Short mmCIF file of C-alpha atoms (C1' of nucleotides) in Angstrom, two decimals:
data_model
loop_
_atom_site.label_atom_id
_atom_site.label_comp_id
_atom_site.label_asym_id
_atom_site.label_seq_id
_atom_site.Cartn_x
_atom_site.Cartn_y
_atom_site.Cartn_z
CA MET M 1 13.93 31.40 15.71
CA SER M 2 12.13 34.71 16.38
CA THR M 3 8.95 34.21 18.36
CA ALA M 4 8.46 30.49 17.91
CA GLN M 5 5.43 29.02 19.65
CA GLU M 6 3.83 25.62 19.83
CA THR M 7 1.07 26.78 17.49
CA THR M 8 2.20 24.50 14.70
CA GLY M 9 4.21 21.42 15.45
CA GLY M 10 3.35 21.18 19.12
CA ASP M 11 -0.21 19.98 18.86
CA VAL M 12 -0.89 16.28 18.72
CA GLU M 13 -1.58 14.35 15.52
CA PRO M 14 -4.17 16.33 13.59
CA TRP M 15 -7.55 15.07 12.42
CA GLU M 16 -8.11 13.72 15.93
CA GLU M 17 -11.53 15.34 15.85
CA VAL M 18 -12.58 13.02 13.04
CA THR M 19 -14.31 9.89 14.30
CA PRO M 20 -14.80 6.99 14.08
CA ASP M 21 -11.32 5.64 13.41
CA ALA M 22 -12.15 4.27 9.96
CA ALA M 23 -13.50 7.64 8.84
CA ARG M 24 -10.28 9.31 9.98
CA ARG M 25 -8.10 6.78 8.19
CA LEU M 26 -10.04 7.39 4.99
CA LEU M 27 -9.73 11.15 5.41
CA VAL M 28 -5.99 11.01 6.03
CA ALA M 29 -5.59 8.77 2.98
CA ALA M 30 -7.59 11.26 0.92
CA VAL M 31 -5.41 14.18 2.07
CA GLU M 32 -2.29 12.33 0.94
CA ALA M 33 -3.77 11.30 -2.39
CA PHE M 34 -5.28 14.73 -3.17
CA ALA M 35 -2.00 16.46 -2.27
CA GLU M 36 0.05 14.12 -4.46
CA ARG M 37 -2.09 13.92 -7.56
CA GLY M 38 -4.86 16.48 -7.18
CA TYR M 39 -8.53 15.91 -6.48
CA HIS M 40 -9.64 15.06 -10.00
CA ALA M 41 -6.78 12.66 -10.64
CA THR M 42 -7.45 10.75 -7.43
CA THR M 43 -9.83 7.79 -7.58
CA THR M 44 -12.04 6.57 -4.78
CA ARG M 45 -10.37 3.18 -5.20
CA ASP M 46 -6.99 4.78 -4.50
CA ILE M 47 -8.23 6.48 -1.33
CA ALA M 48 -9.85 3.29 -0.02
CA GLY M 49 -6.74 1.27 -0.90
CA ARG M 50 -4.43 3.63 1.03
CA ALA M 51 -6.74 3.27 4.03
CA GLY M 52 -6.61 -0.53 3.71
CA MET M 53 -10.27 -0.87 2.83
CA SER M 54 -12.47 -1.83 -0.08
CA PRO M 55 -13.77 0.89 -2.42
CA ALA M 56 -17.29 0.56 -1.05
CA ALA M 57 -16.21 1.33 2.53
CA LEU M 58 -15.73 4.98 1.63
CA TYR M 59 -19.45 5.42 1.09
CA ILE M 60 -20.34 4.22 4.59
CA HIS M 61 -18.66 7.30 6.07
CA TYR M 62 -18.97 9.89 3.29
CA LYS M 63 -21.77 10.50 0.82
CA THR M 64 -19.46 11.39 -2.07
CA LYS M 65 -15.83 11.97 -2.89
CA GLU M 66 -16.57 15.69 -2.84
CA GLU M 67 -17.79 15.51 0.76
CA LEU M 68 -14.36 14.21 1.71
CA LEU M 69 -12.71 17.22 0.10
CA HIS M 70 -15.20 19.55 1.75
CA ARG M 71 -14.50 18.14 5.22
CA ILE M 72 -10.73 18.38 4.67
CA SER M 73 -10.99 21.92 3.40
CA ARG M 74 -13.27 23.01 6.24
CA ILE M 75 -11.09 21.56 9.01
CA GLY M 76 -7.92 22.86 7.38
CA HIS M 77 -9.23 26.38 7.00
CA ASP M 78 -10.46 26.37 10.58
CA LYS M 79 -6.99 25.40 11.73
CA ALA M 80 -5.26 28.00 9.56
CA LEU M 81 -7.61 30.71 10.77
CA ASP M 82 -7.06 29.64 14.37
CA ILE M 83 -3.29 29.95 13.94
CA LEU M 84 -3.59 33.45 12.54
CA ARG M 85 -6.07 34.58 15.19
CA THR M 86 -3.82 33.35 17.98
CA ALA M 87 -0.96 35.43 16.61
CA ALA M 88 -3.08 38.47 15.78
CA ARG M 89 -4.63 38.72 19.25
CA ARG M 90 -1.59 38.20 21.42
CA GLU M 91 0.01 41.12 23.20
CA GLY M 92 2.79 43.09 21.63
CA THR M 93 3.58 45.61 18.94
CA ALA M 94 2.11 45.28 15.48
CA ALA M 95 5.52 44.23 14.20
CA GLU M 96 5.76 41.43 16.75
CA ARG M 97 2.25 40.25 16.00
CA LEU M 98 2.79 40.36 12.23
CA ALA M 99 6.08 38.44 12.52
CA ASP M 100 4.37 35.88 14.73
CA ALA M 101 1.41 35.53 12.38
CA VAL M 102 3.57 35.10 9.28
CA GLY M 103 5.99 32.78 11.05
CA SER M 104 3.36 30.40 12.39
CA PHE M 105 1.24 30.55 9.22
CA VAL M 106 4.28 29.67 7.12
CA ARG M 107 5.36 26.92 9.52
CA TRP M 108 1.94 25.36 9.12
CA HIS M 109 2.03 25.57 5.31
CA ALA M 110 5.49 24.00 5.25
CA GLY M 111 5.17 21.47 8.06
CA ARG M 112 1.70 20.28 7.12
CA ARG M 113 2.31 20.72 3.44
CA THR M 114 0.05 17.93 2.23
CA THR M 115 -2.94 19.32 4.09
CA ALA M 116 -2.15 22.89 3.09
CA ARG M 117 -1.85 21.94 -0.57
CA VAL M 118 -5.31 20.44 -0.61
CA VAL M 119 -6.77 23.30 1.39
CA GLN M 120 -5.25 26.05 -0.76
CA TYR M 121 -5.27 24.56 -4.24
CA GLU M 122 -8.37 22.39 -4.55
CA LEU M 123 -10.97 25.05 -3.79
CA ASP M 124 -12.30 25.04 -7.35
CA ALA M 125 -13.16 21.36 -7.13
CA LEU M 126 -15.86 22.09 -4.55
CA GLY M 127 -19.47 22.72 -5.53
CA PRO M 128 -20.99 26.21 -5.26
CA GLU M 129 -22.35 26.04 -1.68
CA ALA M 130 -19.28 24.37 -0.21
CA ARG M 131 -17.05 26.82 -2.04
CA ALA M 132 -19.04 29.77 -0.70
CA GLU M 133 -18.55 28.51 2.85
CA ILE M 134 -14.80 28.22 2.38
CA VAL M 135 -14.55 31.61 0.66
CA ALA M 136 -16.17 33.16 3.75
CA LEU M 137 -13.43 31.63 5.90
CA ARG M 138 -10.79 33.03 3.57
CA ARG M 139 -12.24 36.49 3.97
CA GLN M 140 -11.76 36.13 7.72
CA VAL M 141 -8.15 35.10 7.13
CA ASP M 142 -7.64 38.22 5.04
CA ALA M 143 -9.28 40.38 7.71
CA GLU M 144 -6.95 39.12 10.45
CA VAL M 145 -3.80 39.99 8.51
CA ARG M 146 -5.20 43.29 7.27
CA GLY M 147 -6.09 44.16 10.87
CA ILE M 148 -2.51 43.77 12.06
CA ILE M 149 -1.19 45.85 9.18
CA GLU M 150 -3.77 48.59 9.83
CA ASP M 151 -2.76 48.63 13.50
CA GLY M 152 0.87 49.07 12.49
CA VAL M 153 0.03 51.91 10.12
CA ALA M 154 -2.12 53.60 12.76
CA SER M 155 0.65 53.38 15.38
CA GLY M 156 3.26 54.64 12.93
CA GLU M 157 5.26 51.40 13.04
CA PHE M 158 4.54 50.56 9.40
CA ASP M 159 4.78 52.53 6.18
CA VAL M 160 2.28 50.93 3.78
CA PRO M 161 0.81 52.91 0.86
CA ASP M 162 -1.62 50.15 -0.21
CA VAL M 163 -2.89 48.18 2.79
CA GLN M 164 -5.22 45.85 0.91
CA GLY M 165 -2.68 45.13 -1.81
CA THR M 166 0.05 44.46 0.71
CA THR M 167 -2.25 42.16 2.71
CA LEU M 168 -2.95 40.23 -0.45
CA ALA M 169 0.75 39.94 -1.23
CA VAL M 170 1.63 38.78 2.30
CA LEU M 171 -1.00 36.07 2.25
CA SER M 172 -0.07 35.05 -1.28
CA LEU M 173 3.56 34.69 -0.24
CA CYS M 174 2.65 32.48 2.73
CA ILE M 175 0.15 30.32 0.86
CA ASP M 176 2.48 29.63 -2.04
CA VAL M 177 4.87 27.93 0.39
CA ALA M 178 2.59 24.91 0.14
CA ARG M 179 3.34 24.72 -3.59
CA TRP M 180 7.14 24.72 -3.52
CA PHE M 181 8.14 23.52 -0.06
CA ASN M 182 10.03 20.22 -0.15
CA VAL M 183 10.28 18.13 2.99
CA ASN M 184 13.62 16.74 1.80
CA GLY M 185 14.89 20.18 0.81
CA PRO M 186 17.55 22.23 2.58
CA ARG M 187 15.20 24.34 4.75
CA THR M 188 13.13 23.44 7.78
CA PRO M 189 9.65 24.93 8.28
CA GLU M 190 11.09 26.98 11.15
CA GLU M 191 13.78 28.47 8.92
CA VAL M 192 11.33 29.40 6.20
CA GLY M 193 9.00 30.91 8.81
CA ALA M 194 11.79 33.07 10.21
CA LEU M 195 12.96 34.15 6.74
CA TYR M 196 9.45 35.05 5.66
CA ALA M 197 8.69 36.95 8.88
CA ASP M 198 11.74 39.09 8.19
CA LEU M 199 10.81 39.64 4.53
CA VAL M 200 7.27 40.65 5.45
CA LEU M 201 8.48 43.16 8.06
CA ARG M 202 10.58 44.71 5.32
CA MET M 203 7.54 44.84 3.02
CA VAL M 204 5.63 46.92 5.56
CA GLY M 205 8.55 49.21 6.21
CA ALA M 206 9.37 47.87 9.67
CA GLY M 207 12.51 45.93 8.75
CA MET G 1 3.47 52.88 -14.19
CA SER G 2 7.18 52.63 -13.33
CA THR G 3 9.17 51.20 -16.20
CA ALA G 4 6.39 49.82 -18.33
CA GLN G 5 7.51 48.21 -21.56
CA GLU G 6 5.81 46.44 -24.40
CA THR G 7 7.12 43.11 -23.15
CA THR G 8 3.72 41.90 -22.07
CA GLY G 9 0.60 43.36 -23.59
CA GLY G 10 2.19 44.90 -26.63
CA ASP G 11 3.06 41.80 -28.57
CA VAL G 12 0.55 40.41 -31.02
CA GLU G 13 -1.79 37.53 -30.26
CA PRO G 14 0.31 34.80 -28.70
CA TRP G 15 0.63 31.23 -29.96
CA GLU G 16 1.25 32.64 -33.42
CA GLU G 17 4.20 30.30 -33.70
CA VAL G 18 1.85 27.31 -33.60
CA THR G 19 0.83 26.14 -37.04
CA PRO G 20 -1.26 25.08 -38.84
CA ASP G 21 -4.31 27.06 -37.86
CA ALA G 22 -6.28 24.05 -36.64
CA ALA G 23 -3.45 23.01 -34.33
CA ARG G 24 -3.35 26.51 -32.85
CA ARG G 25 -7.11 26.59 -32.30
CA LEU G 26 -6.90 23.29 -30.45
CA LEU G 27 -4.01 24.52 -28.35
CA VAL G 28 -5.76 27.76 -27.40
CA ALA G 29 -8.87 25.77 -26.51
CA ALA G 30 -6.74 23.48 -24.35
CA VAL G 31 -5.16 26.43 -22.51
CA GLU G 32 -8.59 27.80 -21.64
CA ALA G 33 -9.93 24.43 -20.53
CA PHE G 34 -6.84 23.47 -18.50
CA ALA G 35 -6.82 26.88 -16.79
CA GLU G 36 -10.52 26.67 -15.89
CA ARG G 37 -10.79 23.10 -14.70
CA GLY G 38 -7.28 21.70 -14.48
CA TYR G 39 -5.59 19.19 -16.77
CA HIS G 40 -7.06 16.04 -15.28
CA ALA G 41 -10.60 17.38 -15.17
CA THR G 42 -10.47 18.42 -18.83
CA THR G 43 -11.58 15.93 -21.45
CA THR G 44 -10.32 15.67 -24.98
CA ARG G 45 -13.92 16.01 -26.11
CA ASP G 46 -14.14 19.36 -24.30
CA ILE G 47 -10.98 20.67 -25.95
CA ALA G 48 -12.10 19.60 -29.41
CA GLY G 49 -15.57 21.04 -28.82
CA ARG G 50 -14.17 24.45 -27.85
CA ALA G 51 -12.11 24.44 -31.03
CA GLY G 52 -15.22 23.58 -33.08
CA MET G 53 -13.95 20.18 -34.11
CA SER G 54 -14.69 16.52 -33.50
CA PRO G 55 -12.85 14.64 -30.73
CA ALA G 56 -10.78 12.71 -33.24
CA ALA G 57 -9.36 15.85 -34.84
CA LEU G 58 -7.14 16.40 -31.82
CA TYR G 59 -5.11 13.30 -32.62
CA ILE G 60 -4.22 14.48 -36.09
CA HIS G 61 -2.14 17.31 -34.63
CA TYR G 62 -1.09 15.89 -31.25
CA LYS G 63 -0.17 12.36 -30.26
CA THR G 64 -1.78 12.55 -26.82
CA LYS G 65 -3.50 14.97 -24.49
CA GLU G 66 -0.25 15.17 -22.54
CA GLU G 67 1.63 16.37 -25.62
CA LEU G 68 -0.76 19.33 -25.74
CA LEU G 69 0.11 20.22 -22.14
CA HIS G 70 3.81 19.77 -22.84
CA ARG G 71 3.70 22.12 -25.82
CA ILE G 72 1.77 24.74 -23.83
CA SER G 73 4.13 24.47 -20.90
CA ARG G 74 7.23 24.67 -23.07
CA ILE G 75 6.10 27.72 -25.03
CA GLY G 76 4.85 29.44 -21.88
CA HIS G 77 8.08 28.89 -19.97
CA ASP G 78 10.09 30.11 -22.95
CA LYS G 79 8.03 33.28 -22.97
CA ALA G 80 8.32 33.82 -19.22
CA LEU G 81 12.07 33.27 -19.34
CA ASP G 82 12.36 35.67 -22.27
CA ILE G 83 10.53 38.38 -20.31
CA LEU G 84 12.84 37.98 -17.33
CA ARG G 85 15.98 37.89 -19.46
CA THR G 86 15.00 41.10 -21.25
CA ALA G 87 14.63 42.87 -17.92
CA ALA G 88 17.73 41.33 -16.33
CA ARG G 89 20.03 42.29 -19.20
CA ARG G 90 18.95 45.84 -19.81
CA GLU G 91 21.06 48.75 -18.67
CA GLY G 92 20.59 50.32 -15.27
CA THR G 93 21.09 49.79 -11.58
CA ALA G 94 20.25 46.48 -9.95
CA ALA G 95 17.21 48.12 -8.36
CA GLU G 96 15.93 49.30 -11.75
CA ARG G 97 16.50 45.91 -13.31
CA LEU G 98 14.83 44.07 -10.43
CA ALA G 99 11.83 46.39 -10.50
CA ASP G 100 11.57 45.93 -14.24
CA ALA G 101 11.86 42.14 -13.99
CA VAL G 102 9.24 41.84 -11.26
CA GLY G 103 6.93 44.33 -12.95
CA SER G 104 6.95 42.65 -16.34
CA PHE G 105 6.89 39.12 -14.89
CA VAL G 106 3.85 40.02 -12.79
CA ARG G 107 2.13 41.76 -15.69
CA TRP G 108 2.50 38.59 -17.70
CA HIS G 109 1.11 36.38 -14.92
CA ALA G 110 -1.85 38.71 -14.46
CA GLY G 111 -2.54 39.67 -18.07
CA ARG G 112 -2.07 36.18 -19.50
CA ARG G 113 -3.48 34.51 -16.44
CA THR G 114 -4.97 31.50 -18.20
CA THR G 115 -1.66 30.58 -19.80
CA ALA G 116 0.29 31.29 -16.62
CA ARG G 117 -2.01 29.10 -14.56
CA VAL G 118 -1.44 26.13 -16.80
CA VAL G 119 2.28 26.79 -17.02
CA GLN G 120 2.79 27.19 -13.28
CA TYR G 121 0.29 24.77 -11.77
CA GLU G 122 0.07 21.76 -14.09
CA LEU G 123 3.73 20.76 -14.00
CA ASP G 124 2.99 17.57 -12.05
CA ALA G 125 0.68 16.31 -14.79
CA LEU G 126 3.62 15.94 -17.17
CA GLY G 127 5.54 12.70 -17.51
CA PRO G 128 9.10 12.37 -16.17
CA GLU G 129 11.04 13.44 -19.30
CA ALA G 130 8.78 16.37 -20.12
CA ARG G 131 8.83 17.49 -16.52
CA ALA G 132 12.62 17.33 -16.41
CA GLU G 133 12.80 19.60 -19.46
CA ILE G 134 10.50 22.15 -17.84
CA VAL G 135 12.32 21.98 -14.50
CA ALA G 136 15.53 22.90 -16.32
CA LEU G 137 13.82 26.01 -17.69
CA ARG G 138 12.65 26.91 -14.20
CA ARG G 139 16.20 26.73 -12.93
CA GLN G 140 17.15 29.28 -15.57
CA VAL G 141 14.29 31.51 -14.37
CA ASP G 142 15.62 31.25 -10.83
CA ALA G 143 19.16 32.03 -12.01
CA GLU G 144 18.08 35.24 -13.75
CA VAL G 145 16.42 36.66 -10.65
CA ARG G 146 19.19 35.48 -8.35
CA GLY G 147 21.70 37.14 -10.66
CA ILE G 148 20.07 40.55 -10.32
CA ILE G 149 19.89 40.23 -6.55
CA GLU G 150 23.54 39.18 -6.35
CA ASP G 151 24.49 42.19 -8.46
CA GLY G 152 22.62 44.46 -6.07
CA VAL G 153 24.30 42.94 -3.05
CA ALA G 154 27.71 43.23 -4.69
CA SER G 155 27.16 46.89 -5.55
CA GLY G 156 25.88 47.66 -2.07
CA GLU G 157 22.42 48.63 -3.33
CA PHE G 158 20.70 45.71 -1.60
CA ASP G 159 20.84 44.32 1.92
CA VAL G 160 19.95 40.62 1.63
CA PRO G 161 21.08 38.11 4.27
CA ASP G 162 19.75 35.05 2.39
CA VAL G 163 20.04 35.49 -1.38
CA GLN G 164 18.67 32.10 -2.40
CA GLY G 165 15.78 32.27 0.05
CA THR G 166 14.88 35.78 -1.05
CA THR G 167 15.05 34.77 -4.71
CA LEU G 168 12.67 31.93 -3.97
CA ALA G 169 10.28 34.27 -2.16
CA VAL G 170 10.33 36.86 -4.96
CA LEU G 171 9.55 34.26 -7.60
CA SER G 172 6.91 32.64 -5.41
CA LEU G 173 5.21 35.99 -4.94
CA CYS G 174 5.12 36.66 -8.69
CA ILE G 175 3.99 33.17 -9.68
CA ASP G 176 1.15 33.08 -7.18
CA VAL G 177 -0.42 36.06 -8.97
CA ALA G 178 -1.69 33.55 -11.52
CA ARG G 179 -3.69 31.85 -8.75
CA TRP G 180 -5.55 34.83 -7.32
CA PHE G 181 -5.64 37.44 -10.06
CA ASN G 182 -9.15 38.20 -11.25
CA VAL G 183 -9.67 39.88 -14.61
CA ASN G 184 -12.89 41.46 -13.33
CA GLY G 185 -11.27 42.52 -10.06
CA PRO G 186 -10.32 46.04 -9.00
CA ARG G 187 -6.68 45.96 -10.12
CA THR G 188 -5.14 46.02 -13.58
CA PRO G 189 -2.05 43.94 -14.37
CA GLU G 190 -0.07 47.19 -14.56
CA GLU G 191 -1.15 48.22 -11.06
CA VAL G 192 -0.26 44.86 -9.56
CA GLY G 193 3.08 44.93 -11.36
CA ALA G 194 3.91 48.36 -9.94
CA LEU G 195 2.79 47.38 -6.42
CA TYR G 196 4.84 44.19 -6.50
CA ALA G 197 7.93 45.91 -7.86
CA ASP G 198 7.78 48.28 -4.90
CA LEU G 199 7.25 45.46 -2.39
CA VAL G 200 10.16 43.47 -3.79
CA LEU G 201 12.51 46.47 -3.61
CA ARG G 202 11.57 46.75 0.05
CA MET G 203 12.31 43.05 0.53
CA VAL G 204 15.86 43.50 -0.73
CA GLY G 205 16.42 46.59 1.35
CA ALA G 206 16.31 49.07 -1.54
CA GLY G 207 12.86 50.52 -0.85
"C1'" DG P 1 -12.03 13.89 -65.51
"C1'" DG P 2 -9.58 10.91 -62.68
"C1'" DC P 3 -6.18 10.37 -58.80
"C1'" DT P 4 -3.89 11.36 -54.70
"C1'" DC P 5 -3.61 13.02 -50.31
"C1'" DG P 6 -4.10 15.69 -46.06
"C1'" DG P 7 -7.77 17.16 -42.82
"C1'" DC P 8 -11.57 15.74 -40.75
"C1'" DT P 9 -15.64 12.91 -38.96
"C1'" DA P 10 -18.78 9.00 -37.16
"C1'" DA P 11 -18.54 5.21 -34.77
"C1'" DG P 12 -16.82 2.63 -31.41
"C1'" DC P 13 -13.15 -0.17 -28.49
"C1'" DG P 14 -11.46 -1.32 -24.06
"C1'" DC P 15 -11.00 0.50 -19.78
"C1'" DC P 16 -11.83 2.60 -15.49
"C1'" DC P 17 -14.58 5.91 -13.17
"C1'" DG P 18 -18.02 7.20 -9.05
"C1'" DC P 19 -21.16 4.91 -6.83
"C1'" DT P 20 -24.77 1.07 -5.38
"C1'" DC P 21 -26.58 -3.08 -3.53
"C1'" DA P 22 -27.17 -7.59 -1.67
"C1'" DC P 23 -24.98 -9.86 1.59
"C1'" DC P 24 -21.81 -11.11 5.76
"C1'" DG P 25 -19.06 -11.28 10.26
"C1'" DT P 26 -18.76 -9.48 14.94
"C1'" DC P 27 -20.28 -7.96 19.13
"C1'" DG P 28 -23.08 -5.99 23.06
"C1'" DG P 29 -27.72 -6.63 25.26
"C1'" DC P 30 -30.97 -9.66 27.14
"C1'" DG F 1 -28.28 -18.47 22.36
"C1'" DC F 2 -30.55 -15.43 19.64
"C1'" DC F 3 -30.99 -10.68 17.60
"C1'" DG F 4 -30.36 -6.26 15.77
"C1'" DA F 5 -27.10 -2.83 14.59
"C1'" DC F 6 -23.00 -1.55 12.67
"C1'" DG F 7 -19.15 -1.63 9.73
"C1'" DG F 8 -17.49 -3.98 6.15
"C1'" DT F 9 -17.06 -6.70 1.37
"C1'" DG F 10 -17.52 -8.53 -3.75
"C1'" DA F 11 -19.61 -7.82 -7.68
"C1'" DG F 12 -21.21 -4.91 -10.84
"C1'" DC F 13 -24.07 -0.88 -13.16
"C1'" DG F 14 -24.22 3.01 -16.17
"C1'" DG F 15 -21.50 6.05 -18.14
"C1'" DG F 16 -17.59 8.75 -19.71
"C1'" DC F 17 -12.78 8.45 -20.52
"C1'" DG F 18 -8.43 8.55 -23.97
"C1'" DC F 19 -7.66 7.03 -28.12
"C1'" DT F 20 -8.26 4.29 -32.85
"C1'" DT F 21 -9.97 3.13 -37.25
"C1'" DA F 22 -12.48 3.16 -41.62
"C1'" DG F 23 -13.97 6.07 -44.60
"C1'" DC F 24 -15.60 10.83 -46.54
"C1'" DC F 25 -14.64 15.28 -48.76
"C1'" DG F 26 -12.53 18.88 -51.32
"C1'" DA F 27 -8.27 20.99 -53.20
"C1'" DG F 28 -4.26 20.37 -56.28
"C1'" DC F 29 -2.01 18.11 -60.09
"C1'" DC F 30 -1.82 15.86 -64.50
#
DNA sequence: GGCTCGGCTAAGCGCCCGCTCACCGTCGGC
DNA sequence: GCCGACGGTGAGCGGGCGCTTAGCCGAGCC
């Protein structure tokens, strides 16, 4: 189980920061619908129906369908960044911190797959300003992982010829979990997290 | 440049097997539109417009919009599988064959990014029968890569505790290139292919 | 020259989309 | 007991969707 923490599954039901209750139910319904069919293929009638409300109710809590996606994407990226920061800033060697970061990041992408799918794959559906805000968060995500790898190179733990390229590959590997992970498949999020932490340590020459 | 071949960029303009000319123009227009905005967000009017034709012209050559996606997906998967097979069945050590497979597979995903995006990310938009056909092709893709890794383990070249999981990760890494690769970015498809071949050899313990 | 026929277009059908608006039930405050 | 505020609904608007149909045009054949 490597360095499992409560960073992923331990916290209470997510979206608790969204109030009032009806707004949260609509948002959770939208996450499910967007993850299943994609943003453009999801209708406002479908979202409202999943939340047990009439189509018009959506517009009491959100100005447009796009605002729903924006809120989901913002909260999701905040959470993902928080997970990475927690791992990056703990004590330990660079290898321990990288394994922890990859493990918890992967557990989140697998365990909260519906959210992660929307967060990672529906960026292009946002308008220019909203997209710019999210892109800034992604740059911070990149910086956290790159920081750990740079630390490992500086301390001699890692052997990495192309730090930026390797950072990109590590993040790409983790993010793509949201595309293929199957809740009914043979692997648990914990198992995938442990496997990926090992693979990434090998990629940086610390395996 | 490692073991660069003409498997990717060297072949003539793709889609040459699609005839007549008008049908090919529509299909190329559809690939561009689907890659930019996604299948569901693309209208038949947009596709026809890009091909310089009226909306009705599409239905002379294709029964539905979904048939267009099916044809694109089928041809694209055939091409991707062909690239992998060529690398997997050449002569050489398992490490050479794996590096060649990853390098050429990545070069295709980066160099023909628009096609790869549609092929890899619009699978869910297909109906059940079409999707089943494509899923069967993907299993063959998986089998090719797994075969090389198994060869390397058998010969003692590789050290891989979880062959199926590592195969999944290698393919995931390559496929996700189609999501993030930017034609105007700092890296060429060849550079990414070489970087990824190196990273994958490290993942299997042959770096 | 007349005929056929495949490729293509203009027009439009029926449907469903995102979103709005007039209205309504409930509930705390006085 | 009345009132305003809030959260909700039913009906529907304007428009764009995938797709169809009637008919036009030019090339090939006799």
